[in-house]
Amino acid sequence: MTDPVRTVKSGTKRTILPFTPLCLTFENITYSVDMPKGMKSQGVLDERLGLLKGLSGAFRPGVLTALMGVSGAGKTTLLDVLAGRKNTGYVEGNIMVSGYPKNQSTFARISGYCEQNDIHSPLVTVHESLLFSAWLRLPADVERKTRELFVEEVMKLVELTPLRDALVGFPNLNGLAIEQRKRLTIAVELVANPSIIFMDEPTSGLDARAAAIVMRTVRNTVDTGRTVVCTIHQPSIDIFESFDEVQDGVDSRHTFLLPKLSFRRWCLFSYLFFQLQLFLLTRGGEEIYNGPIGPQSRYLVDYFQRISQVSRIRDGYNPATWALEVTTRAQEDLLDVKFADIYKNSDLYRKNIDLLRELSNPPRDSQDLHFPSKYSQTYLNQLKACAWKINKSYWRNTSYNSVRLLLCVTMAIMFGVLFLHLGSLRNTKEEIMNGVGSMYMAMLFMGRNNAATVRPVLLAERTVFYRERAAGMYSALPYAIAQVAIELPYTAVQVTIYAIIVYAMMGFQWTAAKFLLNLFFIFITILYFTYNGMALSALSPSQPFASILSSLMSTVWTLFAGFLIPTQKIAIWLRWLAWLCPTLWSMYGLVASQYADLQSKLYSGETVSEFMKDYYGFSYDFLWVVSVVLIAFSVVFAFAYIFGTAALNFQKR
C-alpha cells in the first residue's frame, strides 16, 4: 500500500509567473508567554505559561495541511509562530524552509498569510486591491503588463472576475459579502506568487454555500502546487454539506473518496483535496495526530480505534467530531491515557520524523533563498504605490472629504453672515477686538473639525496597515509620508474656498498681499491641526484614548491662544506655555497680517498698529518668524505621525 506519510500530489496547474515549490519543516517548536498575574496570584510558581509544547512536522507542496483542535489547542498560535507573526512571547525550536534555516525577512517574500478577519481597505475595488498587492510584492523585474496578466489569472482562479470593479466596502455594512471578502483575502496573497500560504480559519462565519465557494478556492490554490496550511476549529455539518455543491468540474480521480454515508461532510475534505494532511492538536498545544485522513477518513479512524480504550465510531457519525470528542482532557483522565505520548510512541510519529529529517536536508545543487533587499520595490516605488491607493481611498471617502468640505462652506457662510463687514470696521478698540474674535473662532472651529474627523479615518485604516506591513509590502516610512502628503491638496482646496467666502463677506482689506497672507496662515493652521489629529491617532492605542489626549490639548490651545487672555497679561512664570501653543502663533499671524501695519487712528487716539503692539504684543515685522514657527509646528506633528506609525505597534499577537 502507498505510504500515506510520503504520498505527494502529482500534477499542478500552470501559472503565468513561475514559483519555486518549497516545503516547511519545524522541529520541537515551543511557545510560551509570561505567566499571567492572575495565575501567579493563585499560587502558580512558573515564570512562563507554555502554549505550544514540542511540536514537529512538515508541510509539503501540493498538499493541504489542516491544523485542527478545540479552542485553546494552539492552532492559530502555531500558524503565527511558523509565519513569524508573533510579536510577543518566547519561541524556541528549529524552522526550516526546504532544508535551510528560516529567515523572516526572506520568508515574508515567499509566503502569504490569510488572516481570519479579512482586513482590506474598504474604498478601493477588488481589482485595485490585487494590483496594489502585486505591485509591491512581485519582483521589481516583473513588467507591468505581466503583472496585470497575473492579477487577471488569480482573479479567475479565485472566481473574482465578475467582481473586479466592486468596492470592497465595510464588513457587515456594504460592499463584498463575507465569502467574497474571504476569496479576496486569498487572492491578495496569491498575487504575491508565494510558495507557502497560511490560512486562518478560511470558512469561519460562513454558511453552507459560501463555505463551498471558499473551499473550492482553497482547492484551486493547492492545485497550483503551493504549500497550503489552514486552521479549522471543528468541521461544521453545514460547511461539509456545502461541499456537495462543488462536485461538478472536479477531477474524476477524487470521486471514489465520496462515500454514500451520512458522514460524507467530513470525507468531502478528501474529495476536494487529493492530499489532505491533518495536524491534530489537543488543549495545551500538544500534537496527537499528524497524517492523512485517508479515503472515508480511514487512516484517521483506524489510528485512534487501535487504542483499545477509545470508543468506536458510530455508523454515519462525523469522524472529525468523533476525533475531537474522544481525545479531550476529560477522556484522557477517564481512560488514564495521554494521547500525546501515544502518538510519540507510534509508527506514524517515527515515519513523520524520518520525513522531517529527509526534508530538513537541502536538495542537491540547491541554494538558500536570498534577496538583495528586504522589500521587492524601492522606497520610491513604495511611496508611489501607497500614494496611488491612498489617493483613491480619499477620493471615494465622501463621508470624510465631502462632509469636511460641506462643513467648511457652511461655517464660512455662517461666519460671513455673523461677522458681515466686520473686517472693515477699524475705528474703536472694540471693533478691532471683534475682528480678532472672528479669526479666533474660525481658527478653532475649522481646526478642531479637521483634527476630529481625520482620527477615525486613520485608526480604521491602521489594521490594514499592520496587515500589509507584516506581509512585507512596504516600509512604514513611505506609507506614512504618502498619508501626510495626501492631506496637502485636500486641505488647500478646503482652506481656499473658506478664505474666499469669509474674506469677502467680512470685508477685510482687498490687497493681494493681505489676502495671500491670510490664506497662508489659515492653511498652515488647518494643516497643523490635521497633522496633530493624525499624530494622536498614530501615538494612541485606541480612538477613546486619542480623544482624551485631543481634548486636553484643545483646552490648553484654546486658553493660551492669546484672545481670551492676551499674552501680555499672562503671568510671566506661565507665559512659556503660551508660546508653546501653536494657536498663539496662528493668532499672531492672522491678526498681525491684517492689523499690525495699519497707521489709521482709533477714536482713542492711538494707531491700530500701536494698539496691536501694546495690547496683544503683535508686530508686523515679526511675521516672517511666525511663518517659520508655524511651518515648524506642521513639520513636527507630521514627523510625530510618521514616528508613531513606524515605531509603534498596538497590535499584540
XYZ file of C-alpha atoms in Angstrom, residues 10-337:
328
model
C 1.120 14.987 -8.773
C 0.025 17.364 -11.485
C -0.358 21.074 -10.904
C -1.919 23.965 -12.744
C 0.427 26.169 -14.751
C 0.629 29.876 -13.988
C 1.946 32.890 -15.888
C 4.628 33.537 -13.280
C 6.637 30.529 -12.105
C 7.343 29.938 -8.436
C 9.612 27.578 -6.538
C 7.719 24.863 -4.616
C 9.028 24.873 -1.051
C 8.441 22.709 1.978
C 8.320 23.988 5.544
C 9.631 21.829 8.371
C 9.664 22.544 12.077
C 11.103 20.579 14.972
C 10.462 20.784 18.702
C 8.647 24.122 18.497
C 7.670 25.564 21.855
C 5.970 28.873 22.514
C 5.411 30.461 25.900
C 4.363 33.778 27.380
C 4.981 35.407 30.726
C 2.785 33.859 33.380
C -0.395 35.962 33.805
C -0.576 37.787 37.135
C -3.931 36.170 37.865
C -2.387 32.694 37.743
C 0.557 33.792 39.869
C -1.849 35.086 42.497
C -3.397 31.606 42.594
C -0.076 30.051 43.561
C 1.440 29.134 40.182
C 5.222 29.327 40.574
C 6.316 29.013 36.943
C 7.574 32.157 35.250
C 6.150 31.219 31.845
C 2.965 29.674 30.520
C 3.533 27.177 27.702
C 1.087 27.384 24.800
C 2.885 25.077 22.334
C 4.867 22.084 23.542
C 7.480 20.420 21.374
C 5.634 20.342 18.039
C 7.274 18.863 14.936
C 6.045 18.422 11.393
C 6.488 19.063 7.688
C 4.270 20.908 5.214
C 4.765 19.936 1.556
C 3.948 21.454 -1.854
C 0.645 20.422 -3.406
C -0.700 19.229 -0.064
C -3.244 20.943 2.164
C -2.393 20.621 5.844
C -5.305 21.313 8.182
C -4.498 22.309 11.765
C -7.459 21.139 13.833
C -8.276 21.170 17.517
C -10.612 22.528 20.144
C -10.426 26.125 21.372
C -7.186 26.660 23.254
C -5.325 23.938 21.379
C -2.945 26.451 19.797
C -3.918 26.251 16.122
C -3.644 29.950 15.322
C -0.704 30.279 17.708
C 1.225 27.632 15.756
C 0.257 29.305 12.485
C 1.507 32.679 13.762
C 4.746 31.201 15.089
C 5.557 29.441 11.817
C 4.635 32.521 9.783
C 6.712 34.787 12.037
C 3.718 36.899 13.040
C 4.204 36.704 16.817
C 5.500 39.926 18.364
C 5.180 38.815 21.997
C 6.235 35.710 23.900
C 9.135 33.299 23.543
C 9.662 30.935 20.595
C 12.103 28.015 20.690
C 12.858 25.284 18.171
C 14.004 24.970 14.568
C 12.082 26.086 11.489
C 13.490 25.222 8.063
C 12.474 26.154 4.527
C 13.459 23.392 2.107
C 16.368 22.465 4.334
C 17.641 25.967 5.115
C 17.085 27.908 8.359
C 14.113 30.230 8.069
C 14.979 33.919 7.790
C 11.922 36.064 8.483
C 12.816 38.903 6.115
C 13.269 36.366 3.321
C 10.303 34.261 4.384
C 7.917 37.206 4.068
C 8.841 37.383 0.377
C 7.914 33.756 -0.383
C 4.907 33.282 1.900
C 1.385 34.612 2.286
C -0.862 34.827 5.342
C -4.658 34.973 5.015
C -5.995 36.407 8.255
C -9.322 35.318 9.665
C -10.736 38.848 9.877
C -10.354 39.661 6.144
C -8.809 43.092 6.612
C -8.871 45.271 3.487
C -9.053 48.941 2.552
C -12.793 49.489 2.078
C -12.699 52.221 -0.562
C -10.742 50.524 -3.316
C -12.068 47.982 -5.793
C -11.265 44.282 -5.881
C -9.039 44.775 -8.922
C -7.239 47.733 -7.339
C -6.616 45.752 -4.143
C -4.948 42.996 -6.139
C -2.961 45.397 -8.328
C -1.645 47.134 -5.215
C -0.541 43.858 -3.627
C 1.060 42.623 -6.857
C 2.785 45.968 -7.463
C 4.531 45.880 -4.103
C 5.168 42.157 -3.661
C 6.158 40.796 -7.046
C 9.833 41.163 -8.005
C 10.820 44.529 -9.436
C 11.866 42.942 -12.736
C 8.307 41.760 -13.474
C 6.928 44.036 -16.186
C 3.698 45.921 -15.628
C 1.847 44.041 -18.377
C 2.909 40.669 -16.975
C 1.884 41.800 -13.512
C -1.574 42.776 -14.721
C -1.995 39.484 -16.599
C -1.034 37.600 -13.455
C -3.630 39.549 -11.463
C -6.260 38.565 -14.023
C -5.166 34.935 -13.731
C -5.503 34.998 -9.949
C -8.922 36.657 -10.159
C -10.044 33.830 -12.416
C -8.533 31.237 -10.096
C -10.469 32.522 -7.070
C -13.575 33.373 -9.122
C -13.456 37.134 -8.539
C -13.500 38.274 -12.177
C -17.205 39.293 -12.092
C -16.433 41.454 -9.033
C -13.338 43.224 -10.392
C -14.865 46.735 -10.217
C -16.807 46.233 -6.983
C -15.745 48.285 -3.969
C -14.522 46.151 -1.085
C -16.694 48.061 1.384
C -17.031 47.700 5.143
C -17.729 44.329 6.800
C -21.409 43.711 7.511
C -22.340 47.138 6.118
C -21.803 47.329 2.366
C -19.590 46.088 -0.419
C -18.486 42.481 -0.679
C -20.254 39.603 1.017
C -18.355 37.661 3.672
C -17.317 34.801 1.386
C -16.295 37.279 -1.313
C -14.048 39.022 1.218
C -12.576 35.629 2.124
C -11.742 34.977 -1.509
C -10.262 38.464 -1.845
C -8.079 37.753 1.187
C -6.744 34.641 -0.531
C -6.294 36.484 -3.833
C -4.350 39.338 -2.216
C -1.816 36.780 -1.031
C -1.807 34.763 -4.259
C -0.857 37.764 -6.416
C 2.394 37.874 -4.449
C 3.126 34.490 -6.075
C 4.076 32.826 -2.780
C 5.327 29.281 -2.391
C 3.727 28.835 1.044
C 0.315 30.125 2.132
C -1.134 30.162 5.655
C -4.908 30.490 6.100
C -6.501 31.149 9.474
C -9.972 29.548 9.544
C -10.957 30.375 5.942
C -14.543 29.127 6.468
C -15.154 30.899 9.777
C -18.571 32.573 9.930
C -19.742 31.261 6.550
C -22.956 29.481 5.668
C -23.021 26.279 3.627
C -22.944 27.747 0.129
C -20.371 30.412 0.975
C -18.098 27.822 2.583
C -18.274 25.661 -0.539
C -17.153 28.565 -2.720
C -14.259 29.456 -0.413
C -13.074 25.858 -0.087
C -13.183 25.489 -3.852
C -10.855 28.484 -3.976
C -8.565 26.822 -1.443
C -8.545 23.652 -3.537
C -7.654 25.641 -6.658
C -4.768 27.153 -4.713
C -3.493 23.728 -3.660
C -3.763 22.543 -7.266
C -1.173 25.140 -8.311
C 1.408 23.159 -6.322
C 1.754 25.573 -3.427
C 2.193 24.550 0.181
C -1.080 25.434 1.929
C -1.686 25.326 5.684
C -5.020 26.281 7.210
C -6.613 26.123 10.639
C -10.083 24.762 11.287
C -11.812 24.886 14.651
C -14.192 21.998 14.062
C -15.682 20.941 10.725
C -19.277 22.059 10.884
C -22.075 19.946 9.465
C -23.296 22.830 7.290
C -19.849 23.541 5.886
C -19.215 19.989 4.816
C -22.703 19.650 3.399
C -21.873 22.656 1.263
C -19.055 20.778 -0.464
C -21.685 18.742 -2.322
C -22.203 21.817 -4.498
C -18.710 21.659 -5.996
C -18.794 18.121 -7.354
C -19.163 19.240 -10.964
C -15.847 20.002 -12.587
C -13.729 18.106 -10.061
C -11.204 15.655 -11.457
C -12.682 12.151 -11.561
C -9.815 10.781 -9.519
C -11.418 12.381 -6.452
C -14.845 10.837 -6.809
C -14.006 7.487 -5.220
C -13.432 9.330 -1.956
C -17.069 10.432 -1.749
C -18.900 7.818 0.341
C -22.629 7.224 0.357
C -22.767 7.700 4.122
C -24.150 10.461 6.296
C -20.650 11.413 7.468
C -19.777 12.497 3.897
C -19.408 16.041 5.197
C -16.028 15.205 6.653
C -14.963 12.853 3.889
C -15.576 15.562 1.316
C -12.343 17.115 2.510
C -10.638 14.165 0.815
C -12.936 14.650 -2.136
C -11.863 18.255 -2.541
C -8.197 17.725 -1.773
C -6.381 14.765 -3.233
C -3.863 15.099 -0.398
C -5.129 16.345 2.970
C -2.821 16.184 5.944
C -4.427 16.557 9.368
C -2.354 18.038 12.184
C -4.491 17.426 15.277
C -3.772 19.368 18.460
C -5.168 18.914 21.927
C -5.726 21.608 24.538
C -2.393 22.855 25.817
C -0.609 22.810 22.463
C 0.392 19.154 22.051
C 0.110 17.133 18.844
C -1.819 13.866 18.947
C -2.062 13.034 15.230
C -0.149 14.129 12.162
C -1.006 12.357 8.953
C -3.517 11.969 6.109
C -7.165 11.320 6.907
C -7.368 8.784 4.087
C -10.342 7.712 1.951
C -13.524 7.954 4.019
C -11.282 9.089 6.911
C -9.970 5.533 7.186
C -6.420 6.425 8.313
C -7.654 8.821 10.984
C -10.322 6.490 12.374
C -8.080 3.405 12.294
C -5.315 5.209 14.156
C -7.479 6.118 17.153
C -9.504 2.914 17.141
C -6.277 0.934 17.538
C -6.105 2.444 21.022
C -8.065 -0.156 22.966
C -9.725 2.184 25.449
C -11.148 4.543 22.788
C -14.851 4.102 21.992
C -15.660 3.039 18.429
C -17.171 5.478 15.961
C -20.873 5.032 15.282
C -22.085 4.447 11.747
C -22.748 7.703 9.968
C -21.018 9.842 12.620
C -18.748 12.692 11.544
C -15.139 11.438 12.009
C -13.865 14.946 12.731
C -16.325 15.465 15.568
C -15.623 11.958 16.847
C -11.857 12.520 16.850
C -12.234 15.718 18.857
C -14.648 14.122 21.330
C -12.576 11.031 22.113
C -9.339 12.994 22.640
C -10.458 15.571 25.201
C -8.684 16.027 28.524
C -11.742 14.553 30.238
C -11.428 11.397 28.129
C -7.717 11.196 28.896
C -8.443 11.331 32.624
C -11.274 8.819 32.290
C -9.233 6.318 30.268
C -5.968 7.075 32.085
C -4.115 7.689 28.820
